[in-house]
C-alpha positions in Angstrom: 182.7 60.8 87.5 182.4 62.3 84.0 179.2 60.8 82.8 177.7 64.0 81.9 180.3 64.9 79.4 178.7 62.3 77.0 176.3 64.9 76.4 177.6 67.0 73.5 175.7 70.3 74.4 177.2 70.1 77.7 180.6 69.3 76.6 180.7 72.4 74.5 179.8 74.2 77.6 182.2 72.5 79.7 185.0 73.4 77.2 184.1 77.1 77.3 183.8 77.2 80.7 187.4 75.6 81.4 188.9 78.4 79.5 186.7 81.4 80.6 186.9 80.4 84.3 190.6 80.6 84.4 190.3 84.3 82.9 187.7 85.2 85.5 189.9 84.1 88.3 192.8 86.0 86.7 190.9 89.0 86.7 189.6 88.3 90.2 193.0 88.2 91.6 194.1 91.2 89.5 191.2 93.3 90.4 191.7 92.7 94.2 195.4 93.7 93.8 194.5 96.6 91.9 192.1 98.0 94.5 194.8 97.2 97.2 197.4 98.9 95.4 195.5 102.1 94.5 194.2 102.5 98.1 197.4 102.1 99.8 197.0 98.5 101.2 193.7 99.6 102.8 191.3 96.5 103.7 188.1 98.7 103.7 188.8 99.5 100.2 188.7 95.9 99.3 185.6 95.3 101.3 183.9 98.3 99.4 184.8 96.5 96.1 183.3 93.5 97.2 179.9 95.4 98.3 180.0 97.1 94.5 180.3 94.0 92.7 177.6 92.1 94.9 175.1 94.8 95.7 173.1 94.3 92.3 172.7 90.8 93.4 170.4 92.1 95.9 168.3 94.0 93.6 168.3 91.8 90.3 168.7 88.0 91.0 165.1 87.5 91.9 164.1 89.1 88.7 166.9 87.4 86.9 165.2 84.2 87.7 161.9 85.1 86.5 163.5 86.1 83.4 165.3 82.7 83.1 162.1 80.9 83.4 160.7 83.1 80.8 163.3 83.3 78.0 165.5 81.3 76.0 168.5 80.6 78.4 170.9 80.0 75.7 170.6 83.3 74.1 170.5 85.0 77.3 173.9 83.6 78.4 175.4 84.8 75.2 174.3 88.4 75.7 175.6 88.3 79.4 178.9 86.9 78.4 179.4 89.6 75.8 178.8 92.1 78.3 181.1 90.6 80.8 183.7 91.0 77.7 182.9 94.7 77.5 183.4 95.3 81.2 186.8 93.3 81.2 188.1 95.5 78.1 187.1 98.7 79.7 189.0 97.8 83.1 192.0 96.6 81.2 192.2 99.6 79.0 192.1 102.1 81.9 194.8 100.2 83.8 197.1 100.0 81.0 196.8 103.7 80.1 197.9 104.3 83.7 194.5 106.4 84.4 192.7 103.9 86.5 191.3 105.3 89.9 189.5 103.6 92.4 186.3 105.0 91.4 186.7 103.4 88.2 187.1 100.1 89.6 184.0 100.4 91.8 182.0 101.6 88.8 183.1 98.5 86.7 182.6 96.3 89.7 178.9 97.6 89.7 178.7 96.6 86.0 180.3 93.3 86.7 177.6 92.8 89.3 174.8 93.4 87.4 175.7 90.9 84.9 176.7 88.5 87.4 173.3 88.8 89.1 171.7 87.9 85.6 174.3 85.2 84.5 174.4 82.9 87.6 170.8 82.0 87.9 170.5 81.4 84.4 173.5 79.4 84.1 172.6 77.3 87.1 169.1 76.7 85.9 170.5 76.0 82.1 172.6 73.0 83.5 169.5 71.0 84.0 168.5 71.6 80.4 171.8 70.7 78.8 172.0 67.0 80.6 168.4 66.4 82.3 167.5 65.6 85.7 169.5 62.2 85.9 172.6 63.7 85.5 172.3 67.2 87.3 174.2 66.1 90.3 177.2 64.9 88.4 177.0 68.0 86.0 177.0 70.6 88.9 180.0 68.8 90.5 181.9 69.1 87.2 181.1 72.5 87.0 182.5 73.2 90.3 185.6 70.9 89.3 186.3 73.2 86.4 185.5 76.3 88.3 188.1 75.2 91.2 190.6 74.0 88.6 190.7 77.5 87.1 190.9 78.8 90.8 194.2 76.9 91.0 195.4 77.9 87.6 194.3 81.4 87.5 195.8 82.7 90.6 198.8 80.8 90.2 199.1 82.6 86.7 197.9 85.9 88.0 200.2 85.9 90.9 203.3 85.9 88.9 201.9 87.9 85.9 201.2 90.5 88.0 204.7 91.0 89.0 205.9 90.7 85.2 203.3 92.6 83.2 201.1 94.3 85.7 197.3 93.8 86.4 196.2 95.4 83.1 196.9 92.6 80.7 195.0 90.2 82.9 191.6 92.0 82.4 192.2 91.9 78.7 193.1 88.0 78.7 189.7 87.7 80.8 188.1 89.6 78.1 189.4 87.3 75.2 188.3 84.1 77.4 184.7 85.1 77.4 184.7 84.4 73.7 185.2 80.6 74.5 181.9 80.5 76.3 180.0 82.2 73.7 181.3 80.4 70.8 180.5 77.0 72.9 177.1 78.1 73.7 176.5 79.3 70.1 177.5 75.8 68.7 175.0 73.9 70.7 172.1 72.0 69.3 168.8 73.6 70.7 166.9 70.4 69.6 168.9 68.4 72.1 168.1 70.5 75.2 165.9 69.2 77.7 163.5 72.1 77.9 160.4 72.6 79.8 157.2 74.4 78.5 157.9 77.9 78.2 156.6 79.9 81.3 154.2 82.7 79.7 154.7 86.4 81.0 152.3 87.0 83.6 151.8 89.0 86.7 152.8 87.8 90.0 155.5 85.3 88.8 158.1 86.5 91.3 155.7 86.2 94.3 154.5 82.9 93.0 158.2 81.8 93.2 158.6 82.9 96.5 155.6 81.3 97.9 156.7 78.0 96.3 159.7 78.0 98.5 157.6 79.2 101.6 155.8 76.0 101.3 159.0 73.9 101.2 160.6 73.8 104.8 163.5 71.7 103.0 164.2 74.5 100.8 163.9 77.0 103.6 166.4 75.1 105.8 169.0 75.2 102.8 168.6 78.8 102.2 168.8 79.9 105.7 172.0 77.8 106.3 173.6 79.0 102.8 172.9 82.5 103.8 174.7 82.5 107.0 177.9 80.3 105.9 178.0 82.5 102.5 177.8 85.8 104.3 179.9 85.1 107.3 182.0 82.1 106.5 183.0 82.1 102.7 184.1 85.7 102.9 187.4 84.4 103.8 188.1 84.6 99.9 188.0 88.5 100.7 190.5 88.1 103.6 193.3 86.4 101.5 194.9 89.5 100.1 194.8 90.9 103.4 196.4 88.1 105.3 199.0 87.7 102.5 199.9 91.6 102.7 199.2 92.5 106.3 200.0 89.5 108.4 202.5 87.5 106.3 203.9 90.5 104.5 204.3 88.8 101.0 203.6 90.4 97.7 201.0 89.3 94.8 202.9 86.0 94.5 202.2 85.1 98.1 198.5 85.9 97.6 198.4 83.9 94.5 199.9 81.1 96.4 197.3 81.2 99.1 194.5 81.3 96.6 195.8 78.3 94.7 196.1 76.3 98.1 192.6 77.1 98.9 191.7 75.8 95.3 193.7 72.7 95.6 191.1 71.7 98.5 188.1 72.9 96.5 189.1 71.2 93.2 189.7 67.8 95.4 186.2 68.5 97.1 184.6 68.8 93.5 186.0 65.8 92.1 184.6 63.9 95.2 181.1 65.5 94.6 181.4 64.4 91.1 181.8 61.0 92.0 179.2 61.2 94.6 176.9 62.6 91.8 176.7 59.3 89.8 174.8 57.7 92.7 172.2 60.4 92.7 171.3 63.5 95.0 172.9 64.3 98.2 171.1 64.6 101.6 170.6 67.5 103.7 172.7 65.7 106.4 175.7 66.2 104.0 174.9 70.0 103.9 174.8 70.4 107.5 177.9 68.3 108.3 180.0 70.1 105.4 178.7 73.6 106.7 179.9 72.6 110.2 183.3 71.4 109.0 183.6 74.6 107.1 183.2 76.7 110.2 185.5 74.3 112.2 188.3 74.4 109.7 188.3 78.3 109.3 188.4 78.9 112.9 191.4 76.4 113.5 193.2 78.1 110.4 192.9 81.3 111.7 195.2 80.7 114.5 198.0 78.7 112.6 201.2 80.8 113.2 203.2 80.5 110.0 202.5 81.3 106.3 203.2 77.7 105.4 200.9 76.2 108.3 198.3 78.8 107.3 198.5 77.8 103.6 198.2 74.0 104.5 195.2 74.8 106.7 193.4 76.0 103.7 193.1 73.2 101.8 190.7 71.2 104.1 188.9 74.3 104.4 188.6 74.7 100.4 187.6 70.9 100.5 184.6 71.6 103.0 183.6 74.8 101.1 182.9 73.3 98.2 181.3 70.2 99.3 179.0 72.5 101.3 178.3 74.8 98.0 177.9 71.8 95.7 175.6 69.8 98.1 173.3 73.0 98.6 173.3 73.8 94.8 172.4 70.0 93.9 169.5 69.8 96.4 167.8 73.1 95.1 168.1 71.8 91.6 167.0 68.5 92.0 164.1 69.2 94.1 162.2 71.7 92.5 159.7 71.8 89.4 161.5 72.7 86.1 159.0 75.5 85.4 160.0 77.1 88.8 163.9 76.2 88.6 164.7 79.7 87.4 163.0 81.5 90.0 164.2 79.4 92.8 167.8 79.5 91.7 167.3 83.2 91.5 166.3 83.1 95.4 169.2 80.7 95.9 171.7 83.1 94.4 170.3 85.9 96.5 171.1 84.2 99.6 174.2 82.8 98.4 175.6 86.0 96.9 173.4 88.7 98.4 175.2 88.8 101.9 178.4 89.8 100.4 177.3 93.6 100.4 177.3 93.0 104.1 180.1 90.5 104.4 182.6 92.4 102.4 182.7 95.7 104.2 182.4 93.8 107.6 185.3 91.4 106.5 187.4 94.7 105.7 186.4 96.3 108.9 187.1 93.5 111.1 190.6 93.1 109.4 191.3 96.8 110.2 190.0 96.9 113.8 191.0 93.4 115.1 193.7 92.3 112.6 194.0 90.4 109.4 193.0 86.9 111.0 189.8 88.2 112.7 187.5 87.6 109.5 188.6 83.8 109.8 188.0 83.1 113.4 184.7 85.1 113.7 183.5 83.8 110.3 184.4 80.3 111.3 182.6 80.5 114.5 179.5 81.9 113.2 179.3 79.5 110.4 179.9 76.5 113.0 177.1 78.0 115.1 174.6 78.1 112.1 175.3 74.8 111.0 174.5 73.3 114.5 171.3 75.2 114.8 170.1 74.1 111.5 171.1 70.4 112.6 169.1 71.0 116.0 166.0 72.1 114.0 166.3 69.1 111.6 166.5 66.8 114.6 163.5 68.2 116.2 161.6 67.9 113.1 162.5 64.3 112.8 164.6 65.2 109.6 163.5 66.5 106.1 163.4 64.0 103.3 163.6 66.0 99.9 161.2 65.0 97.2 162.2 63.3 94.0 160.9 64.9 90.9 161.1 63.1 87.3 162.5 65.5 84.7 160.3 65.5 81.7 159.6 67.6 78.6 156.0 67.0 79.3 153.8 67.6 82.4 155.6 67.3 85.7 154.5 65.0 88.6 155.4 65.4 92.1 156.3 62.0 93.5 157.1 61.2 97.3 
């Protein structure tokens, strides 16, 4: 289950991510609660904050993928983390000084969105460079496990810390946690990285990446399903503070507990994915099944009547969510040519996160118009339908077998 941790470079990265992800989730909870407080518990304002944070992905993720293929990913990650640190410090200082306004938060959400648009495809494609192709599936799953362990620990700390010290100090704590990632990446041995040949700067590289995906019906199927599930289904994360405050009438600690219960399911699912990762890459069938399960669990959870029942329903929903995300990530990473990985991951991040500017405001509008539970049953139904349609398409085609490529530092050979 932990085989990729034998690689020292990945072990350094993993350690830094453990600390940084806890800080990231503390900031995520604090930021949502700050927006909710400043807006007078307005769900639409929360949706606007989500849109501000994820709109830059629409504009920058494809170019970030091109940049990741061209430059040293290790150095680029350090620069991006330094920018994240600055963003967290600015938000923390404004909040602690008592002068934070909604437009401040929105502006800093845009800044965070810019760095995230650059960071995600770079980090995702850098995983293969740290561990090599044979360990990609396991490393991706372990990344998810620490991300979701942080999702357990971070919201649990944040939910109670907000009631004790307010939201400002949580932003400062996240700024400090980014130093762990910068340190870990700086201590890596570049000679031990599984780097491919550098992609020289040239015209048309972005279009070249899009054409590469267009010629791959297997990748198109993954991208389409990921877009619909992430845009309409996984937006339930944005709905949690709305449900906690407006449906069950709890405070910040109630929101933190719901986030922790989701994370309990996602953490368990990530460990299961790590165990599967030692047996090789997953199949498209698992992606479709987990997408359908996500939609079904989300739909059912929407109608659970009590706070306790609703919280328990979030556990299998979290398990299905992380299984779906890990499977999609691993399928993409292990089935593309290394020299194309940055650009393909840029497109993957675009379809994964790019729908949030639509889904975020839509979630706030639905919650305001139809009630706090509506994003769950509407998003769940749409995710289930998307998974069923993709399954029917695959069955009609007779199934899609992903090609296997050897990860080498020399020329790449496509093997079928």
